[in-house]
GROMACS .gro file of C-alpha atoms in nm:
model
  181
    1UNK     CA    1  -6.158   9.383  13.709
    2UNK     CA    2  -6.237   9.323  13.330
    3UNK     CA    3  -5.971   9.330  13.027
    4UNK     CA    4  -6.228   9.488  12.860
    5UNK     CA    5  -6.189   9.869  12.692
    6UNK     CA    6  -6.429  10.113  12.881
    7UNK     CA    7  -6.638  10.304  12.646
    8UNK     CA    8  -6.432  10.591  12.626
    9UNK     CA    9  -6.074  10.426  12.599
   10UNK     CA   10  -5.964  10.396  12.254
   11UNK     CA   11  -5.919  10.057  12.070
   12UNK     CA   12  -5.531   9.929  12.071
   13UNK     CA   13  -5.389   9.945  11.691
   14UNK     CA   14  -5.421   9.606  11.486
   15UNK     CA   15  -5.074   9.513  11.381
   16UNK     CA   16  -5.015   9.615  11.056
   17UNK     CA   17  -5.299   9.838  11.010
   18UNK     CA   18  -5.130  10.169  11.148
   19UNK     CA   19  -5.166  10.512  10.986
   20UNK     CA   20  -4.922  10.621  10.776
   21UNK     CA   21  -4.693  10.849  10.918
   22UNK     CA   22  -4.559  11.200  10.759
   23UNK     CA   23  -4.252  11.038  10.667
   24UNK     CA   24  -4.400  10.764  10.440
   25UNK     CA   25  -4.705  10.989  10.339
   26UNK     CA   26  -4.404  11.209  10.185
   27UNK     CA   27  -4.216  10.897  10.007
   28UNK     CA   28  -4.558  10.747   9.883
   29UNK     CA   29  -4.634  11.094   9.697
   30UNK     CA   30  -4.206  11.119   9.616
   31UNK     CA   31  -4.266  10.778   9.423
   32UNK     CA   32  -4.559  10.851   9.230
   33UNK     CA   33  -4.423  11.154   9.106
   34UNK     CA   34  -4.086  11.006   8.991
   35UNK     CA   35  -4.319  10.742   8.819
   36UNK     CA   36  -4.534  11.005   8.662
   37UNK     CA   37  -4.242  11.228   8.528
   38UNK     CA   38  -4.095  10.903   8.366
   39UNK     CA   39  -4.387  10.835   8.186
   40UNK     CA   40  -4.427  11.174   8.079
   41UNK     CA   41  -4.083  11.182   7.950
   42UNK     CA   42  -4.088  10.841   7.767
   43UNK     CA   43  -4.406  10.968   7.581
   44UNK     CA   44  -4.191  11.283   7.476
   45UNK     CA   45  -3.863  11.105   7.357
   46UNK     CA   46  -3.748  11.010   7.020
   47UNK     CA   47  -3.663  10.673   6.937
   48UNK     CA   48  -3.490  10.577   6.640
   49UNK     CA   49  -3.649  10.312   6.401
   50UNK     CA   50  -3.409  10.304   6.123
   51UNK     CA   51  -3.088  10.492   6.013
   52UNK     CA   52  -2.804  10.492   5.785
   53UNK     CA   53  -2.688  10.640   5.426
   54UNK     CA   54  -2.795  10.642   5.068
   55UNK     CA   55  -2.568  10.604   4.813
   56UNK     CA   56  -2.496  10.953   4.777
   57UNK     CA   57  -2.370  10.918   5.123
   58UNK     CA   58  -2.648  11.134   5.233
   59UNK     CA   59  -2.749  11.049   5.637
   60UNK     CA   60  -3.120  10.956   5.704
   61UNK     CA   61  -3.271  10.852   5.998
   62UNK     CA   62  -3.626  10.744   6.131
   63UNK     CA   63  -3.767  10.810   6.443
   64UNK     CA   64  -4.045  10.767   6.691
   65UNK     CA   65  -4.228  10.988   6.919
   66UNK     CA   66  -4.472  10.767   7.123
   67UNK     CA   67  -4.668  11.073   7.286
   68UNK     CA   68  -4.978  11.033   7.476
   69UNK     CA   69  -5.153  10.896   7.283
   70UNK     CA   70  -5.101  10.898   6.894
   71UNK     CA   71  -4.725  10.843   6.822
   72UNK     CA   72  -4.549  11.017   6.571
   73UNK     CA   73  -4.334  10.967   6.293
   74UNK     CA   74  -3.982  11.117   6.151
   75UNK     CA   75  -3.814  11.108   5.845
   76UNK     CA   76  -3.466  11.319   5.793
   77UNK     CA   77  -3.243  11.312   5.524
   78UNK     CA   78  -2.959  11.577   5.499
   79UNK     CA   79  -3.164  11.825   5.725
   80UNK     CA   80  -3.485  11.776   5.541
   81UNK     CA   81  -3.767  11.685   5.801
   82UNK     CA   82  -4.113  11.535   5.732
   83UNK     CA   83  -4.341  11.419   5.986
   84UNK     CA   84  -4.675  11.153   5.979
   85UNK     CA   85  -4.904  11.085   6.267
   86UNK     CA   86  -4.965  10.696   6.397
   87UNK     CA   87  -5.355  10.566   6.500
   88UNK     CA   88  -5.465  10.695   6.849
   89UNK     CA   89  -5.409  10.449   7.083
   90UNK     CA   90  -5.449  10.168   7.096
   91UNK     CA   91  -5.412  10.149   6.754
   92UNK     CA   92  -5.506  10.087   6.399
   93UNK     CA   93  -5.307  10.027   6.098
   94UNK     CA   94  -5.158  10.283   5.914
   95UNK     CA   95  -4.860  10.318   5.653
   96UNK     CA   96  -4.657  10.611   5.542
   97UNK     CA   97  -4.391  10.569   5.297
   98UNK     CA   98  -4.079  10.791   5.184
   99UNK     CA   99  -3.862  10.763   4.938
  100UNK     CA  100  -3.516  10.809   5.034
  101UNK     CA  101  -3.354  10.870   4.684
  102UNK     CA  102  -3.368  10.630   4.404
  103UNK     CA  103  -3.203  10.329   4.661
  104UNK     CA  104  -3.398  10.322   4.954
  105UNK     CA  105  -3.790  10.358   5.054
  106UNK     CA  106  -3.889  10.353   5.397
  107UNK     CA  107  -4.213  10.257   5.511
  108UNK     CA  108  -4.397  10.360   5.888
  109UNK     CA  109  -4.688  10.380   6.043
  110UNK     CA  110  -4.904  10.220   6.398
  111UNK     CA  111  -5.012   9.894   6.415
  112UNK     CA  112  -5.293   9.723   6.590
  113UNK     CA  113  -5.212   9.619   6.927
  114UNK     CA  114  -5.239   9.218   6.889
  115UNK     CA  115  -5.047   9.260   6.528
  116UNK     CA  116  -4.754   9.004   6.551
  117UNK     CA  117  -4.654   9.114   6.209
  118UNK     CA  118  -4.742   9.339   5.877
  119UNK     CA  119  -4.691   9.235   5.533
  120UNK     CA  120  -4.610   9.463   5.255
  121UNK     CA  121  -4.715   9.410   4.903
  122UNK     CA  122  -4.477   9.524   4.680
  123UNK     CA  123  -4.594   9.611   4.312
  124UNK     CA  124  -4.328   9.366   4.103
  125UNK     CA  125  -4.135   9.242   4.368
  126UNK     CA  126  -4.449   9.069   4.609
  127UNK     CA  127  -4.428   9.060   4.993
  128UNK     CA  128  -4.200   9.169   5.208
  129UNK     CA  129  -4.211   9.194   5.587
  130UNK     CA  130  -4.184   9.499   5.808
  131UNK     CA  131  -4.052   9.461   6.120
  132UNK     CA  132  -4.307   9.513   6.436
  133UNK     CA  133  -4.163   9.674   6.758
  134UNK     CA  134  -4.371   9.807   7.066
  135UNK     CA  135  -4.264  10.171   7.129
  136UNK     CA  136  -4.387  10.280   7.433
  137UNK     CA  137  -4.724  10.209   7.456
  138UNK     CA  138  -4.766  10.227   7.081
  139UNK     CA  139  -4.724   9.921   6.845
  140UNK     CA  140  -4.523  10.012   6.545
  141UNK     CA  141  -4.396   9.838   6.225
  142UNK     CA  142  -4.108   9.999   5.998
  143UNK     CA  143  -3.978   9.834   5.659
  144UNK     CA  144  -3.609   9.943   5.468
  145UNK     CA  145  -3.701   9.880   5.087
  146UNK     CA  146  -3.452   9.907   4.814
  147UNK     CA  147  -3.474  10.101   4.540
  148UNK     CA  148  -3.777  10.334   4.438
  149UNK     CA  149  -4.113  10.074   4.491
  150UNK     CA  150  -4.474  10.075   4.481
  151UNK     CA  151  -4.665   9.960   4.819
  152UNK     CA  152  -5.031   9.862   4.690
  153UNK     CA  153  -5.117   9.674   5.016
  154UNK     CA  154  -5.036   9.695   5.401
  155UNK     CA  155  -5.134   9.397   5.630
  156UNK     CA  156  -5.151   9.356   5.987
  157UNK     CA  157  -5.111   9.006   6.080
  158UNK     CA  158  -5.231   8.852   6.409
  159UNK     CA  159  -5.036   8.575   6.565
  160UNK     CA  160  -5.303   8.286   6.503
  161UNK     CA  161  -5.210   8.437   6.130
  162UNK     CA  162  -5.534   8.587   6.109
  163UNK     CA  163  -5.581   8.909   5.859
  164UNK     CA  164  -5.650   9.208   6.157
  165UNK     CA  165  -5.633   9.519   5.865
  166UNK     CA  166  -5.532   9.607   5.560
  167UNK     CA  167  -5.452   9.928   5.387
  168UNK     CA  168  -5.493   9.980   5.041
  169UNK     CA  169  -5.247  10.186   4.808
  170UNK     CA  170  -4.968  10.390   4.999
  171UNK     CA  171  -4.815  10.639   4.814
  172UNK     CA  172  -4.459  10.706   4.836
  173UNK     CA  173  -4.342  11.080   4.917
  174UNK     CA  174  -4.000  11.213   4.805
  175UNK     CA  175  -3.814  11.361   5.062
  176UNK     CA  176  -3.734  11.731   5.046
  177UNK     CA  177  -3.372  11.742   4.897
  178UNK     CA  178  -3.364  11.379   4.863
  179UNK     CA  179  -3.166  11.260   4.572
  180UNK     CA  180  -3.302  11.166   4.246
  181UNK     CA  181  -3.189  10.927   3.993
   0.00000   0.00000   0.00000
């Protein structure tokens, strides 16, 4: 007698190498739907960059939508709503700026992905910084400037310090129904 399978008995299971059953077939496909609907709904919510009041005591607030794949940007200020689009992922540099009354601009806009920081050249008041935060998938700088400025240059900075982009002349849009002085 020989331990040997005959050719037409099947071949014992390796350890560890069984088929999945129903029951984990179901869980696998539970999980990867949970983790798809997450996604999905972290591409579609707002986040809030920046928010507070002029000195009218007028509420602004800037937001965030990461989306897909170009994020999007919100400015409100007492109900008035304007919207900019970000780079496509995975990203290029781009700056939109709003005036938020005579006290406060606010500047926006994608970054490129290995941007550690972007620099803002303020006409008569020189650089400032805006601050860099990854949103999603998206990298995204925003910058609170006071008073009513002129942005005549937008760098992206990578973290050996070396110049990634630049963007020349932003102009500033009023709000709808922001206050002027």
């Amino acid at each position: 007698m020989t331990d040997e399978p005959g050719a037409g008995d099947a071949p014992e299971p390796i350890p560890g190498l069984e088929a999945f059953s129903a029951r984990q077939r179901l869980v696998s496909a539970t999980v990867v739907v949970v983790l798809l609907l997450g996604l999905l709904l972290s591409a579609l919510l707002p986040r809030t960059l920046a928010a507070g009041e002029t000195l009218l005591g007028d509420a602004w607030q800037v937001q965030v939508t990461p989306g897909l794949l170009t994020p999007s940007f919100t400015a409100d200020l007492g109900g008035a709503t304007e919207r900019a689009r970000g780079q496509r992922w995975p990203g290029g540099l781009t700056a939109t700026a709003w005036a938020l009354g005579p006290d406060r601009t606010v500047v926006v806009g994608s970054t490129p992905l290995s941007a550690d920081s972007v620099r803002l050249a303020v006409a008569g008041v020189g650089l400032r910084e805006s601050q860099v935060r990854l949103v999603g998938w998206h990298r995204v700088h925003v910058a609170l400037l006071g008073g009513s400025v002129e942005i005549t240059e937008v760098v992206a900075i990578g973290s050996g310090g070396e110049v990634l982009e630049v963007v020349d002349d932003v102009p500033v849009a009023d709000l709808p129904g922001a206050p002027t002085g």
